[in-house]
Short mmCIF file of C-alpha atoms in Angstrom, two decimals:
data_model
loop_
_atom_site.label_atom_id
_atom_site.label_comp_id
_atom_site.label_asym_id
_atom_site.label_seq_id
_atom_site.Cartn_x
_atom_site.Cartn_y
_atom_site.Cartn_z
CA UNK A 1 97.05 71.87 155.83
CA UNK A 2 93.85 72.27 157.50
CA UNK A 3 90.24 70.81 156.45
CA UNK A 4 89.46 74.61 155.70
CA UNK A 5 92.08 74.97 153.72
CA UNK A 6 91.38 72.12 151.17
CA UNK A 7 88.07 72.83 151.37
CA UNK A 8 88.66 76.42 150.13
CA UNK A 9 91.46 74.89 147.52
CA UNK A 10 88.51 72.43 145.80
CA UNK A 11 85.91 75.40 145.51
CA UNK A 12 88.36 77.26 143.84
CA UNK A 13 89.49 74.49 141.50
CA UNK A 14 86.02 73.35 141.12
CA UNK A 15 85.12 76.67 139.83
CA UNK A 16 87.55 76.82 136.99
CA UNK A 17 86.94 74.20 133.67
CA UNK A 18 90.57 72.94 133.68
CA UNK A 19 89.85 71.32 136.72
CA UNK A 20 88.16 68.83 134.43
CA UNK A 21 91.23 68.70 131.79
CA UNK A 22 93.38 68.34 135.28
CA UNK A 23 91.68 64.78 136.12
CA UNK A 24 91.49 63.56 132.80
CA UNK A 25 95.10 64.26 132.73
CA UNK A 26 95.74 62.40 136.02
CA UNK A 27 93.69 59.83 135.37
CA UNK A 28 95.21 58.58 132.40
CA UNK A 29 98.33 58.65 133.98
CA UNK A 30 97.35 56.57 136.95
CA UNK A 31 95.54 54.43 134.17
CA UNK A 32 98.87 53.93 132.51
CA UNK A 33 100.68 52.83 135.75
CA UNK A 34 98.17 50.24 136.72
CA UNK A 35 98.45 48.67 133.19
CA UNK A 36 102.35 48.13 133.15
CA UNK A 37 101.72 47.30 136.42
CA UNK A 38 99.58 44.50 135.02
CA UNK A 39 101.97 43.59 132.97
CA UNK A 40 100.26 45.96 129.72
CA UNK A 41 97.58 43.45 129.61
CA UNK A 42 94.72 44.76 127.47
CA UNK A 43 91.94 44.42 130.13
CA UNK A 44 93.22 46.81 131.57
CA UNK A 45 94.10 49.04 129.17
CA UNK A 46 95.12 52.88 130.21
CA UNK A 47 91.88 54.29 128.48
CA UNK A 48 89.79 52.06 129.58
CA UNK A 49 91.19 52.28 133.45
CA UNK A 50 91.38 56.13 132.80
CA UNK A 51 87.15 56.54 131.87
CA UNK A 52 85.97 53.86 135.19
CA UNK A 53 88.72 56.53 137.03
CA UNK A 54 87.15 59.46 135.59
CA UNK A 55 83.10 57.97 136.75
CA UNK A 56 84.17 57.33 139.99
CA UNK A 57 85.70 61.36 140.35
CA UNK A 58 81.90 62.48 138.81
CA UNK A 59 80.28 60.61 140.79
CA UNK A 60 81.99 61.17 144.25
CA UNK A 61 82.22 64.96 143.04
CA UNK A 62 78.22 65.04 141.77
CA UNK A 63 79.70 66.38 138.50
CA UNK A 64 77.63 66.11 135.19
CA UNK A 65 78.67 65.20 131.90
CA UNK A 66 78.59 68.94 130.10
CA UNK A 67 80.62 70.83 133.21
CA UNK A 68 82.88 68.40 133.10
CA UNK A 69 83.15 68.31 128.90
CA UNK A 70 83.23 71.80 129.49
CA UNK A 71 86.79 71.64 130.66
CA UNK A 72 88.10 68.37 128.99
CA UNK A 73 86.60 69.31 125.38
CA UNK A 74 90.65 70.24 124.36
CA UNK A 75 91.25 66.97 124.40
CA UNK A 76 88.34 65.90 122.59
CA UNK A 77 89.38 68.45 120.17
CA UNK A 78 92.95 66.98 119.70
CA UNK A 79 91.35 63.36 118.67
CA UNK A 80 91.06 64.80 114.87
CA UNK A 81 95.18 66.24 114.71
CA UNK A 82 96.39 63.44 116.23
CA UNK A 83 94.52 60.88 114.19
CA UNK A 84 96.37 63.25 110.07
CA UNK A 85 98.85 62.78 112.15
CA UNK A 86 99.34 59.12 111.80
CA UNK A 87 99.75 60.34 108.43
CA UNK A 88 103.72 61.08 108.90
CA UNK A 89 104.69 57.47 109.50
CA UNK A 90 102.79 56.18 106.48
CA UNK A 91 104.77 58.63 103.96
CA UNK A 92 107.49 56.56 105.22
CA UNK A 93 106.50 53.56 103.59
CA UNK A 94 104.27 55.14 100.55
CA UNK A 95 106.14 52.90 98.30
CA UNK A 96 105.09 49.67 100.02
CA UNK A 97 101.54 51.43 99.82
CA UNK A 98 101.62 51.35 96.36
CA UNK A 99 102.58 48.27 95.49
CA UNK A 100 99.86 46.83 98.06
CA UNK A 101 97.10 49.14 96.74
CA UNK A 102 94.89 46.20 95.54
CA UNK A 103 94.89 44.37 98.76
CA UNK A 104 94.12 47.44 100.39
CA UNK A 105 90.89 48.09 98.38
CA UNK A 106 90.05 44.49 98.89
CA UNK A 107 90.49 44.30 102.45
CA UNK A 108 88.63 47.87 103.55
CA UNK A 109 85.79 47.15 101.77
CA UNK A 110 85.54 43.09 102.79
CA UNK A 111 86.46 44.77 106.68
CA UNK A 112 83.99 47.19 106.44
CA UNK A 113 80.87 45.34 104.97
CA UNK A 114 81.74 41.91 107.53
CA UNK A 115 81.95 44.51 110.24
CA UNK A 116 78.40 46.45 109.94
CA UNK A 117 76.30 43.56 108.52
CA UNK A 118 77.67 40.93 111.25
CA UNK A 119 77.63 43.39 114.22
CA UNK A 120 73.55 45.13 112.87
CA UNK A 121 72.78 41.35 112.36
CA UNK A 122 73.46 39.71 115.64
CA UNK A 123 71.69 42.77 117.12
CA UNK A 124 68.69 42.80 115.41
CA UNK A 125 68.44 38.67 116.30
CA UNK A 126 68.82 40.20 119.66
CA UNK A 127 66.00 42.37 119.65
CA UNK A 128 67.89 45.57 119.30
CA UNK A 129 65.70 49.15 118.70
CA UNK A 130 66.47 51.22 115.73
CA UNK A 131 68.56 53.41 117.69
CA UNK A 132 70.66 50.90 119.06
CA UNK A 133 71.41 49.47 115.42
CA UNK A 134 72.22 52.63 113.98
CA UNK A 135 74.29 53.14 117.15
CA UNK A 136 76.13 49.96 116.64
CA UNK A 137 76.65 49.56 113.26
CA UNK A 138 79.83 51.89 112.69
CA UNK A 139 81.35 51.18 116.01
CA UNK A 140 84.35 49.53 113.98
CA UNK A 141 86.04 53.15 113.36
CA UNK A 142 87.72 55.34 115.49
CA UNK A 143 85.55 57.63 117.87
CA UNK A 144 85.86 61.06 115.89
CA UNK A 145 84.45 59.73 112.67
CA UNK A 146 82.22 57.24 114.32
CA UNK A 147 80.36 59.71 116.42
CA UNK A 148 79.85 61.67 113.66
CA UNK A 149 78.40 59.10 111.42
CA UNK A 150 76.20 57.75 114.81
CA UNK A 151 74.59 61.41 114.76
CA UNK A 152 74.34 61.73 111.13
CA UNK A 153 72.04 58.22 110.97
CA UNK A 154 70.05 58.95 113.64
CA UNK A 155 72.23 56.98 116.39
CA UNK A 156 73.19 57.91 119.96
CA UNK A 157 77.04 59.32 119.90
CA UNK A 158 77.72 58.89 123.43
CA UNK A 159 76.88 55.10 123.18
CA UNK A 160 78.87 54.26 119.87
CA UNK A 161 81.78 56.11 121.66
CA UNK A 162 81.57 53.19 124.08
CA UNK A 163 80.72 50.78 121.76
CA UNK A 164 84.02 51.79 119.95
CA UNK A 165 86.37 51.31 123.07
CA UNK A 166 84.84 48.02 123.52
CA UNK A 167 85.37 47.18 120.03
CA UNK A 168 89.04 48.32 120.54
CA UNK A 169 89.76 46.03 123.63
CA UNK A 170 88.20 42.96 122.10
CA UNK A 171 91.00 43.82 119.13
CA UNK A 172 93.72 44.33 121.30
CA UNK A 173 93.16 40.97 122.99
CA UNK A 174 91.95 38.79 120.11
CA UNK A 175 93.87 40.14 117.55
CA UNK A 176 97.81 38.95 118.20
CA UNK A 177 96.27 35.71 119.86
CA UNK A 178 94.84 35.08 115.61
CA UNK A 179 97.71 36.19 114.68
CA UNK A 180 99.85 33.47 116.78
CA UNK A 181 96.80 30.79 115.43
CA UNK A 182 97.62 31.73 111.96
CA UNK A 183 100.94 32.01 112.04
CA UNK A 184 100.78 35.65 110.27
CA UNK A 185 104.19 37.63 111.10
CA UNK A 186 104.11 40.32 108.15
CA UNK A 187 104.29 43.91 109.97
CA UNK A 188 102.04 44.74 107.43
CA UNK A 189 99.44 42.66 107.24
CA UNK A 190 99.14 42.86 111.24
CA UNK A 191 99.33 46.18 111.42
CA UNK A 192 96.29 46.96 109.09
CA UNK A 193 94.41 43.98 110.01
CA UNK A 194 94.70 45.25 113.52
CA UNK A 195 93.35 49.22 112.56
CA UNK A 196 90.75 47.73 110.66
CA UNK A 197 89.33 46.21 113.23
CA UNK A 198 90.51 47.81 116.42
CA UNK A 199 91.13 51.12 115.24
CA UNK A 200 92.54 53.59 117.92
CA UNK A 201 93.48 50.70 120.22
CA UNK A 202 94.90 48.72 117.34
CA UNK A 203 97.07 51.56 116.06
CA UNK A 204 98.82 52.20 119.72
CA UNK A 205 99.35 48.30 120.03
CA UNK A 206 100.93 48.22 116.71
CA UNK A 207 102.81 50.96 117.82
CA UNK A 208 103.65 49.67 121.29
CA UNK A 209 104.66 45.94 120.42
CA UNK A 210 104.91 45.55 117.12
CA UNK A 211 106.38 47.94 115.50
CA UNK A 212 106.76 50.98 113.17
CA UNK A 213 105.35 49.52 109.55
CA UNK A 214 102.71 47.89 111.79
CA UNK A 215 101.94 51.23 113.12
CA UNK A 216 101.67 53.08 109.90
CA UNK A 217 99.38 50.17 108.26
CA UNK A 218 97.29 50.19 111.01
CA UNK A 219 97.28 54.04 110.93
CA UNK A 220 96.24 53.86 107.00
CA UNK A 221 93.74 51.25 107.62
CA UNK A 222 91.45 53.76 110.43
CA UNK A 223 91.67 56.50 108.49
CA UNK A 224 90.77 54.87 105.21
CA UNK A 225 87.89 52.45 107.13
CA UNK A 226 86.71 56.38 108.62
CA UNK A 227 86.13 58.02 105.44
CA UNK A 228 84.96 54.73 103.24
CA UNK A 229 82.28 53.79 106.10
CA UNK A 230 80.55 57.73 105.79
CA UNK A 231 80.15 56.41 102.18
CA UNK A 232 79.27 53.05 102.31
CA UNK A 233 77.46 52.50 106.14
CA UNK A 234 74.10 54.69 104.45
CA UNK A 235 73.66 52.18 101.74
CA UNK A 236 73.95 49.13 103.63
CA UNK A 237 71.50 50.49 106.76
CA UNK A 238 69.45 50.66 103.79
CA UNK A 239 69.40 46.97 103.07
CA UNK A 240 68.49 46.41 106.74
CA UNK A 241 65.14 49.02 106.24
CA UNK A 242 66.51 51.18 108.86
#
């Protein structure tokens, strides 16, 4: 095919928003490749590789942020549905839920608090603005929810959305390595320890390598961490006089 004739093929494809949904599509794939490739290591995990894949086609294209959301905003969309849906596996085990319901409660709220104070504290010993904190400080629950909280306070979205994937990395690769140091092996306990902490990431790791009851703690434990921090995240940015 001629340079003419790819050049005419890219304006029409450029014209049309599903370009966009096209290269996130492709770029997650490639992303996915290149991290069994490496083995699955979690520095270099497929979302991760898939977002420096997707910069690099902006930039080389000159492509801002909204055209390209434009097109790629299905996906976004699909980050609520698929995140009830880690609902099904947990009905599985609903019994085991029950009889754990204490620990649960314990664990969210001990999570949650250790999360937001340590990560606001550090920062603000840093020399962190306002913004930043109230960026940071829910960055421990997945990217729907946390972006909406982020706005809510007064935060910048965009930035907790990164903070959260950095959040989730750090999980993936600190988490089982704890786990080996402590010598945990309950499914269970793993599993929610590592969707308290590493949400998203934590729950496809689970998933991935550890297996099903992993998977559906760690799915309870983001979803519950989501809706607990909207409640309890105000009070305690209070305490810091934010």
């Amino acid at each position: 095919m001629s340079g003419a004739g790819l050049e005419q093929i890219w304006v029409y494809l450029s014209a049309s928003p599903l370009l966009h949904l096209l290269a996130t599509l492709l770029a997650f794939l490639v992303a996915t490749r290149i991290n069994r490739w490496a083995g699955g290591t979690p520095l270099l995990h497929p979302v991760i590789v898939a977002i420096a894949l997707l910069i690099g086609f902006l930039l080389l294209t000159d492509t801002d942020y909204a055209t390209y959301f434009e097109g790629a905003q299905f996906l976004h969309f699909l980050l609520g549905p698929a995140t009830v849906a880690l609902a099904i596996p947990l009905y599985d085990h609903r019994e085991r839920v029950r009889r754990m319901l204490g620990p649960i409660v314990v664990g969210t709220m001990t999570g949650i608090a250790t999360a937001v104070i340590s990560a606001v504290s550090i920062a603000m010993v840093l020399g962190a603005d306002t913004e930043t904190l109230l960026s940071l400080a829910p960055k421990s629950v997945t990217s729907p929810i946390a972006m909406g909280i982020a706005d809510k306070l007064g935060g910048i979205p965009s930035l907790t959305a990164g903070l959260v994937l950095l959040t989730g990395v750090t999980g993936c690769i600190v988490g089982p390595w704890i786990f080996r140091l402590t010598r945990i092996s309950d499914p269970t306990i793993q599993g929610y320890s590592m969707g308290l902490a590493a949400h998203g990431f934590g729950t496809a790791y689970c998933f991935a390598s550890i297996g099903a009851v992993a998977g559906a703690f760690s799915g309870l434990a983001m979803g519950l961490s989501g809706l607990v921090t909207a409640f309890v995240l105000p009070p305690i940015i209070h305490l810091f006089g934010l």
